[in-house]
Amino acid sequence: MKRIAIDPITRLEGHGKITIFLNDEGAVDNAYLQIPELRGFEKFVEGLPVEEIPRVVTRICGV
Amino acid sequence: MKLNIGIYWGAACGGCDVAILDTHEKLLEIADMADIHLWPIAMDFKYSDVRAMKDGYLDAVLFSGGVRNSENEEIAKLLRAKTKTMIALGACAQMGGVPGLANMYTREDILKRVYLESESTANTEGIVPLEGAKNGAHELELPRFYNTVKTLSQVVDVDYTIPGCPPASMQIYSALGLIWDNMLPKKGSIIGAGDRALCDECSRKKSEKTITKIFRTHEKLPDAETCFLEQGFICLGPATRSGCGSRCIKSGTPCRGCYGPLDDVADQGIKMLSALASVIEAKDEKDIDAVLDTVVDPLRTFHRFSLASSILRRKKA
């Protein structure tokens, strides 16, 4: 079985990698898109004063 | 001879990369100055290309984002080996930035909230990211999500820092000019920023400050000409390095400190607390406490961008 890694995937905002497994005939057995990143905004904005939210969540994606 | 540079992001939002792109036509000058050998947001180079470089091949790396997981750390160390000059670009690389606020929680708190409790997530099997997983004969890996967000200089030796969230585009352009002209200051310097406090460049009117209450922005309309702090709105101008061009202040909103502390300040948030304490109108300790009690959410106000680099650093384990 052959493994092809596309790491990182590029020209987008964020991190990602693609791993493709080929079987003995060279056909795709399976392909996986993985997102190797997390920052946890869902947690650390909890309880933040509402007027401050716009200045924090704009840092989720700056693109 | 052209410079060889790499541009990379750890735990970032891409805003620093966009700030580079926002140099507009100057980008053509940057392209004349430097060949870019890694820039995930804009160009298709792989980690394997970086691994194939000789050590010290790159003249400079601009590294934005903090170090949130083992991949960020691994690539930071790889790039450190491949570059002569490592530059922390932006508040996250310098101080952890907004994602550093995750240090208020543990790794488990965050994984639980994001993958198990989030109202918009359907995850009936309760799966959280695994460092290694097998699907039949296919073995897959993900980086380890750390308990603590780290700054770039907490994992590798950093030569220079360009502050800001995001750094002002023309400041990045000038900093690149320093490399090109071989005019870099002494190692460890902040480049692409001022050396005074933001307050010193602020055009708002200042007189004697005597604060008796801290206001939230919905509680009263700020006067457009007067110092925010004087009006009782927390503004991190006294504890923040200049160089941003007063973007927030000019937009009618107080500073939150993204340009970080001045030289020789160990902790920006605590510096701000000290500045605030000095302008409170109080006869005794009780009065001071009464005013400070009106500060909502002090940690995320005073350490909005700098928690990971502060002496507090994180929630006690």
Short mmCIF file of C-alpha atoms in Angstrom, two decimals:
data_model
loop_
_atom_site.label_atom_id
_atom_site.label_comp_id
_atom_site.label_asym_id
_atom_site.label_seq_id
_atom_site.Cartn_x
_atom_site.Cartn_y
_atom_site.Cartn_z
CA MET A 1 0.00 0.00 0.00
CA LYS A 2 1.31 3.41 -0.96
CA ARG A 3 0.73 6.56 1.06
CA ILE A 4 0.72 10.08 -0.38
CA ALA A 5 0.82 13.04 2.03
CA ILE A 6 -0.09 16.54 0.98
CA ASP A 7 1.16 18.52 3.94
CA PRO A 8 0.29 21.27 4.36
CA ILE A 9 -2.55 22.04 1.99
CA THR A 10 -2.00 25.63 0.93
CA ARG A 11 -3.57 28.86 -0.30
CA LEU A 12 -6.36 28.84 2.24
CA GLU A 13 -6.84 30.19 5.75
CA GLY A 14 -5.98 27.57 8.29
CA HIS A 15 -4.08 24.35 8.57
CA GLY A 16 -4.86 21.09 6.85
CA LYS A 17 -3.30 17.97 5.44
CA ILE A 18 -4.50 15.29 3.08
CA THR A 19 -3.38 11.67 3.30
CA ILE A 20 -4.20 9.35 0.42
CA PHE A 21 -3.75 5.58 0.57
CA LEU A 22 -3.31 3.71 -2.71
CA ASN A 23 -3.89 -0.03 -3.00
CA ASP A 24 -1.56 -2.46 -4.77
CA GLU A 25 -3.22 -1.68 -8.11
CA GLY A 26 -2.47 2.01 -7.60
CA ALA A 27 -6.13 2.97 -7.11
CA VAL A 28 -7.24 5.15 -4.22
CA ASP A 29 -8.18 2.99 -1.27
CA ASN A 30 -9.18 5.94 0.89
CA ALA A 31 -8.32 9.62 1.36
CA TYR A 32 -8.40 11.63 4.57
CA LEU A 33 -8.61 15.37 5.10
CA GLN A 34 -7.26 16.26 8.54
CA ILE A 35 -7.37 19.58 10.32
CA PRO A 36 -4.40 19.69 12.67
CA GLU A 37 -5.42 22.91 14.40
CA LEU A 38 -7.72 24.12 17.12
CA ARG A 39 -7.60 27.26 19.21
CA GLY A 40 -10.73 26.93 21.31
CA PHE A 41 -12.55 30.24 20.82
CA GLU A 42 -15.76 28.37 21.71
CA LYS A 43 -14.44 28.08 25.25
CA PHE A 44 -12.47 31.24 25.90
CA VAL A 45 -15.14 33.69 24.73
CA GLU A 46 -17.54 32.35 27.35
CA GLY A 47 -18.44 35.09 29.79
CA LEU A 48 -16.61 37.75 27.82
CA PRO A 49 -18.40 41.14 28.02
CA VAL A 50 -20.62 41.28 24.94
CA GLU A 51 -19.17 44.59 23.75
CA GLU A 52 -15.73 42.99 23.57
CA ILE A 53 -16.85 40.01 21.46
CA PRO A 54 -16.43 41.72 18.07
CA ARG A 55 -12.81 42.56 18.84
CA VAL A 56 -12.04 39.00 19.87
CA VAL A 57 -13.87 36.85 17.32
CA THR A 58 -12.40 38.86 14.45
CA ARG A 59 -9.23 36.96 15.38
CA ILE A 60 -10.83 33.65 14.40
CA CYS A 61 -9.98 34.40 10.78
CA GLY A 62 -8.04 37.42 9.59
CA VAL A 63 -8.23 36.63 5.89
CA MET B 1 21.68 39.09 -4.11
CA LYS B 2 18.07 38.38 -3.24
CA LEU B 3 17.11 37.29 0.24
CA ASN B 4 15.65 33.85 0.85
CA ILE B 5 12.72 34.07 3.20
CA GLY B 6 9.97 31.90 4.62
CA ILE B 7 6.62 32.99 6.00
CA TYR B 8 4.76 30.67 8.33
CA TRP B 9 1.83 30.59 10.74
CA GLY B 10 1.35 28.62 13.93
CA ALA B 11 -1.80 29.16 15.98
CA ALA B 12 -2.81 32.20 13.96
CA CYS B 13 -5.74 33.64 12.05
CA GLY B 14 -3.94 34.61 8.84
CA GLY B 15 -4.29 38.30 9.64
CA CYS B 16 -0.51 38.77 9.72
CA ASP B 17 -0.22 37.17 6.28
CA VAL B 18 -2.95 39.45 5.00
CA ALA B 19 -1.08 42.41 6.51
CA ILE B 20 1.88 41.41 4.33
CA LEU B 21 -0.41 41.24 1.29
CA ASP B 22 -1.88 44.61 2.30
CA THR B 23 1.43 46.26 1.47
CA HIS B 24 -0.28 46.39 -1.96
CA GLU B 25 2.12 47.57 -4.69
CA LYS B 26 5.02 47.35 -2.23
CA LEU B 27 4.56 43.59 -2.49
CA LEU B 28 6.28 43.87 -5.88
CA GLU B 29 9.27 45.46 -4.14
CA ILE B 30 9.24 42.66 -1.57
CA ALA B 31 9.27 40.18 -4.45
CA ASP B 32 12.30 42.00 -5.90
CA MET B 33 14.04 41.88 -2.50
CA ALA B 34 13.31 38.30 -1.61
CA ASP B 35 12.54 34.85 -2.94
CA ILE B 36 9.86 33.26 -0.80
CA HIS B 37 10.37 29.56 -0.08
CA LEU B 38 7.42 28.89 2.22
CA TRP B 39 4.15 30.78 2.60
CA PRO B 40 1.17 28.47 3.11
CA ILE B 41 -1.50 31.13 2.69
CA ALA B 42 -0.27 32.19 -0.73
CA MET B 43 2.17 29.68 -2.20
CA ASP B 44 2.31 25.92 -2.62
CA PHE B 45 5.41 24.80 -0.74
CA LYS B 46 5.31 21.72 1.49
CA TYR B 47 7.05 20.84 4.76
CA SER B 48 9.11 18.36 2.73
CA ASP B 49 10.55 21.32 0.77
CA VAL B 50 11.65 22.93 4.03
CA ARG B 51 13.13 19.69 5.37
CA ALA B 52 15.18 19.40 2.17
CA MET B 53 16.83 22.82 2.72
CA LYS B 54 20.34 23.08 4.12
CA ASP B 55 20.47 24.47 7.66
CA GLY B 56 20.71 28.27 7.60
CA TYR B 57 19.57 28.40 3.96
CA LEU B 58 16.92 31.02 4.69
CA ASP B 59 17.96 34.56 5.58
CA ALA B 60 14.78 35.25 7.52
CA VAL B 61 11.56 33.60 8.63
CA LEU B 62 8.50 35.63 9.56
CA PHE B 63 6.62 33.41 12.00
CA SER B 64 3.11 34.47 13.01
CA GLY B 65 0.90 32.66 15.48
CA GLY B 66 1.54 31.12 18.84
CA VAL B 67 2.53 27.57 19.67
CA ARG B 68 -0.67 25.71 20.44
CA ASN B 69 0.19 22.14 19.44
CA SER B 70 3.10 19.83 18.69
CA GLU B 71 3.01 20.62 14.97
CA ASN B 72 3.45 24.37 15.63
CA GLU B 73 6.44 23.55 17.82
CA GLU B 74 7.93 21.06 15.37
CA ILE B 75 7.73 23.50 12.44
CA ALA B 76 9.04 26.37 14.59
CA LYS B 77 12.10 24.25 15.44
CA LEU B 78 12.51 23.13 11.83
CA LEU B 79 12.39 26.72 10.58
CA ARG B 80 14.75 27.85 13.34
CA ALA B 81 17.31 25.38 12.00
CA LYS B 82 16.79 26.54 8.43
CA THR B 83 16.97 30.29 9.00
CA LYS B 84 19.65 32.74 10.00
CA THR B 85 17.10 35.18 11.45
CA MET B 86 13.87 34.24 13.19
CA ILE B 87 11.30 37.02 13.40
CA ALA B 88 8.18 36.74 15.54
CA LEU B 89 5.48 38.44 13.49
CA GLY B 90 2.45 39.75 15.34
CA ALA B 91 0.93 39.57 18.79
CA CYS B 92 0.36 35.78 18.81
CA ALA B 93 3.99 34.88 18.06
CA GLN B 94 5.17 37.58 20.46
CA MET B 95 2.76 37.10 23.38
CA GLY B 96 0.29 34.32 22.53
CA GLY B 97 -2.27 36.85 21.30
CA VAL B 98 -6.01 36.32 21.57
CA PRO B 99 -5.66 32.49 21.24
CA GLY B 100 -3.50 32.68 24.38
CA LEU B 101 -6.70 33.41 26.34
CA ALA B 102 -7.22 29.65 26.14
CA ASN B 103 -4.69 29.48 28.99
CA MET B 104 -7.60 30.40 31.27
CA TYR B 105 -8.71 26.80 30.79
CA THR B 106 -7.21 23.33 30.60
CA ARG B 107 -6.82 21.28 27.45
CA GLU B 108 -9.70 19.07 28.59
CA ASP B 109 -12.02 22.07 29.25
CA ILE B 110 -11.47 23.20 25.67
CA LEU B 111 -11.82 19.82 23.96
CA LYS B 112 -15.00 19.12 25.94
CA ARG B 113 -16.60 22.46 25.04
CA VAL B 114 -15.64 22.39 21.37
CA TYR B 115 -16.30 18.76 20.48
CA LEU B 116 -18.82 17.51 23.03
CA GLU B 117 -20.89 20.43 24.29
CA SER B 118 -21.01 22.92 21.45
CA GLU B 119 -24.65 23.57 20.49
CA SER B 120 -23.87 23.42 16.77
CA THR B 121 -21.83 20.21 16.83
CA ALA B 122 -23.39 16.82 16.15
CA ASN B 123 -20.99 14.30 17.68
CA THR B 124 -23.13 11.49 19.08
CA GLU B 125 -20.12 9.17 19.33
CA GLY B 126 -18.29 11.71 21.48
CA ILE B 127 -15.11 11.73 19.39
CA VAL B 128 -12.36 14.19 20.25
CA PRO B 129 -9.19 14.58 18.14
CA LEU B 130 -6.74 11.73 18.62
CA GLU B 131 -3.02 11.90 18.15
CA GLY B 132 -3.07 8.56 16.39
CA ALA B 133 -5.96 6.69 14.81
CA LYS B 134 -6.35 3.55 12.75
CA ASN B 135 -8.97 2.87 10.13
CA GLY B 136 -8.32 -0.68 8.98
CA ALA B 137 -4.80 -0.65 7.56
CA HIS B 138 -4.68 3.15 7.42
CA GLU B 139 -2.76 4.85 10.19
CA LEU B 140 -3.23 8.58 10.73
CA GLU B 141 -1.67 11.12 13.06
CA LEU B 142 -2.66 14.52 14.41
CA PRO B 143 -0.50 16.88 16.46
CA ARG B 144 -0.83 16.90 20.24
CA PHE B 145 -3.05 19.74 21.46
CA TYR B 146 -1.07 21.27 24.32
CA ASN B 147 -2.46 22.25 27.69
CA THR B 148 -0.75 25.64 27.42
CA VAL B 149 -0.44 28.12 24.55
CA LYS B 150 3.19 29.20 24.24
CA THR B 151 4.81 32.14 22.56
CA LEU B 152 7.38 31.57 19.82
CA SER B 153 10.27 32.60 22.07
CA GLN B 154 9.17 30.02 24.65
CA VAL B 155 10.07 27.24 22.18
CA VAL B 156 12.83 28.64 19.92
CA ASP B 157 15.40 31.43 19.95
CA VAL B 158 13.80 34.54 18.43
CA ASP B 159 16.00 37.27 16.94
CA TYR B 160 13.46 40.06 16.35
CA THR B 161 9.82 40.83 16.93
CA ILE B 162 7.39 42.80 14.79
CA PRO B 163 4.42 43.45 17.09
CA GLY B 164 0.74 44.05 16.36
CA CYS B 165 -2.60 42.38 15.79
CA PRO B 166 -2.16 42.66 12.96
CA PRO B 167 1.13 44.46 12.45
CA ALA B 168 0.59 47.60 10.37
CA SER B 169 1.43 46.66 6.78
CA MET B 170 3.92 49.44 6.22
CA GLN B 171 5.70 48.47 9.44
CA ILE B 172 6.25 44.97 8.01
CA TYR B 173 7.53 46.54 4.81
CA SER B 174 9.98 48.76 6.75
CA ALA B 175 11.14 45.81 8.85
CA LEU B 176 11.89 43.80 5.70
CA GLY B 177 13.81 46.84 4.48
CA LEU B 178 16.03 46.58 7.57
CA ILE B 179 16.98 43.03 6.60
CA TRP B 180 17.54 44.01 2.98
CA ASP B 181 19.70 47.01 3.93
CA ASN B 182 21.54 44.98 6.56
CA MET B 183 20.49 47.55 9.16
CA LEU B 184 18.97 45.24 11.77
CA PRO B 185 19.43 46.50 15.34
CA LYS B 186 20.79 44.38 18.16
CA LYS B 187 19.34 40.93 18.59
CA GLY B 188 16.17 40.82 20.64
CA SER B 189 14.95 44.22 19.45
CA ILE B 190 11.42 45.08 18.55
CA ILE B 191 11.33 46.23 14.92
CA GLY B 192 8.52 47.82 12.94
CA ALA B 193 7.14 49.76 15.93
CA GLY B 194 7.77 52.80 18.06
CA ASP B 195 9.66 53.03 21.32
CA ARG B 196 7.15 55.20 23.19
CA ALA B 197 3.80 54.43 24.76
CA LEU B 198 0.75 54.75 22.53
CA CYS B 199 -0.47 57.51 24.89
CA ASP B 200 2.50 59.66 23.89
CA GLU B 201 1.29 59.68 20.29
CA CYS B 202 -2.42 59.95 21.00
CA SER B 203 -4.04 63.17 19.83
CA ARG B 204 -6.87 63.08 22.37
CA LYS B 205 -6.94 65.78 25.04
CA LYS B 206 -5.46 64.78 28.37
CA SER B 207 -5.54 66.59 31.68
CA GLU B 208 -5.42 65.38 35.27
CA LYS B 209 -7.03 61.95 35.37
CA THR B 210 -9.38 61.23 38.24
CA ILE B 211 -11.49 58.16 37.68
CA THR B 212 -14.27 57.27 40.07
CA LYS B 213 -15.97 54.60 37.97
CA ILE B 214 -15.03 52.39 35.04
CA PHE B 215 -17.60 52.55 32.24
CA ARG B 216 -18.52 49.93 29.69
CA THR B 217 -19.05 51.19 26.16
CA HIS B 218 -22.84 50.92 26.30
CA GLU B 219 -23.07 52.93 29.52
CA LYS B 220 -22.19 56.30 28.06
CA LEU B 221 -21.14 57.83 24.76
CA PRO B 222 -17.44 58.63 24.72
CA ASP B 223 -16.44 62.15 23.86
CA ALA B 224 -14.45 62.02 20.62
CA GLU B 225 -11.78 64.50 21.66
CA THR B 226 -10.91 63.43 25.19
CA CYS B 227 -8.65 60.66 26.47
CA PHE B 228 -10.66 57.45 26.92
CA LEU B 229 -9.12 56.66 30.27
CA GLU B 230 -9.99 60.11 31.57
CA GLN B 231 -13.62 59.39 30.65
CA GLY B 232 -13.51 56.13 32.59
CA PHE B 233 -13.16 53.76 29.62
CA ILE B 234 -10.29 51.33 30.00
CA CYS B 235 -7.70 52.04 27.33
CA LEU B 236 -4.38 50.19 27.30
CA GLY B 237 -2.56 53.13 25.71
CA PRO B 238 -0.34 53.82 28.77
CA ALA B 239 0.98 50.23 28.78
CA THR B 240 1.20 49.65 25.03
CA ARG B 241 3.96 50.28 22.52
CA SER B 242 3.22 52.77 19.76
CA GLY B 243 3.57 51.93 16.09
CA CYS B 244 0.06 50.94 15.09
CA GLY B 245 -0.88 54.41 13.89
CA SER B 246 -3.55 54.61 16.62
CA ARG B 247 -5.94 52.61 14.46
CA CYS B 248 -8.42 51.79 17.21
CA ILE B 249 -8.27 55.20 18.92
CA LYS B 250 -8.94 56.95 15.61
CA SER B 251 -11.89 54.62 15.03
CA GLY B 252 -13.36 55.75 18.34
CA THR B 253 -12.52 52.67 20.36
CA PRO B 254 -9.99 52.29 23.20
CA CYS B 255 -6.72 50.39 22.86
CA ARG B 256 -6.57 46.73 23.92
CA GLY B 257 -2.82 46.48 23.80
CA CYS B 258 -2.02 44.45 20.68
CA TYR B 259 1.39 46.10 20.18
CA GLY B 260 2.52 44.68 23.48
CA PRO B 261 4.62 46.19 26.25
CA LEU B 262 7.44 48.68 26.04
CA ASP B 263 11.06 47.58 26.56
CA ASP B 264 11.89 46.35 30.05
CA VAL B 265 8.26 45.71 31.01
CA ALA B 266 7.84 42.14 32.17
CA ASP B 267 4.06 42.07 32.14
CA GLN B 268 1.91 44.40 30.06
CA GLY B 269 -1.33 43.66 31.91
CA ILE B 270 0.16 44.35 35.29
CA LYS B 271 1.78 47.51 33.95
CA MET B 272 -1.70 48.62 32.87
CA LEU B 273 -3.15 47.82 36.28
CA SER B 274 -0.46 49.98 37.81
CA ALA B 275 -1.25 52.81 35.37
CA LEU B 276 -4.94 52.51 36.18
CA ALA B 277 -4.33 52.50 39.91
CA SER B 278 -2.45 55.77 39.60
CA VAL B 279 -5.40 57.63 38.08
CA ILE B 280 -8.14 56.47 40.43
CA GLU B 281 -9.65 59.18 42.61
CA ALA B 282 -9.59 57.65 46.06
CA LYS B 283 -9.11 58.60 49.67
CA ASP B 284 -8.40 55.12 50.96
CA GLU B 285 -8.10 51.50 49.96
CA LYS B 286 -11.85 50.98 50.20
CA ASP B 287 -12.43 53.67 47.55
CA ILE B 288 -9.85 52.05 45.26
CA ASP B 289 -11.51 48.66 45.67
CA ALA B 290 -14.90 50.18 44.87
CA VAL B 291 -13.58 51.57 41.57
CA LEU B 292 -11.70 48.41 40.66
CA ASP B 293 -14.85 46.38 41.33
CA THR B 294 -16.40 48.16 38.36
CA VAL B 295 -13.85 46.56 36.01
CA VAL B 296 -15.67 43.75 34.25
CA ASP B 297 -13.48 40.81 33.24
CA PRO B 298 -10.08 42.23 34.22
CA LEU B 299 -7.98 39.27 33.00
CA ARG B 300 -9.25 39.39 29.41
CA THR B 301 -9.08 43.19 29.44
CA PHE B 302 -5.56 43.73 30.76
CA HIS B 303 -4.06 40.59 29.21
CA ARG B 304 -6.15 40.50 26.03
CA PHE B 305 -3.12 39.70 23.86
CA SER B 306 -0.43 38.90 26.39
CA LEU B 307 -1.67 36.17 28.73
CA ALA B 308 0.65 33.45 27.38
CA SER B 309 3.71 35.68 27.87
CA SER B 310 2.61 37.15 31.21
CA ILE B 311 3.83 36.15 34.63
CA LEU B 312 0.35 34.67 35.19
CA ARG B 313 0.71 32.62 32.02
CA ARG B 314 -2.13 30.14 32.62
CA LYS B 315 -4.77 28.77 34.94
CA LYS B 316 -3.23 26.79 37.75
CA ALA B 317 -3.21 23.12 36.82
#
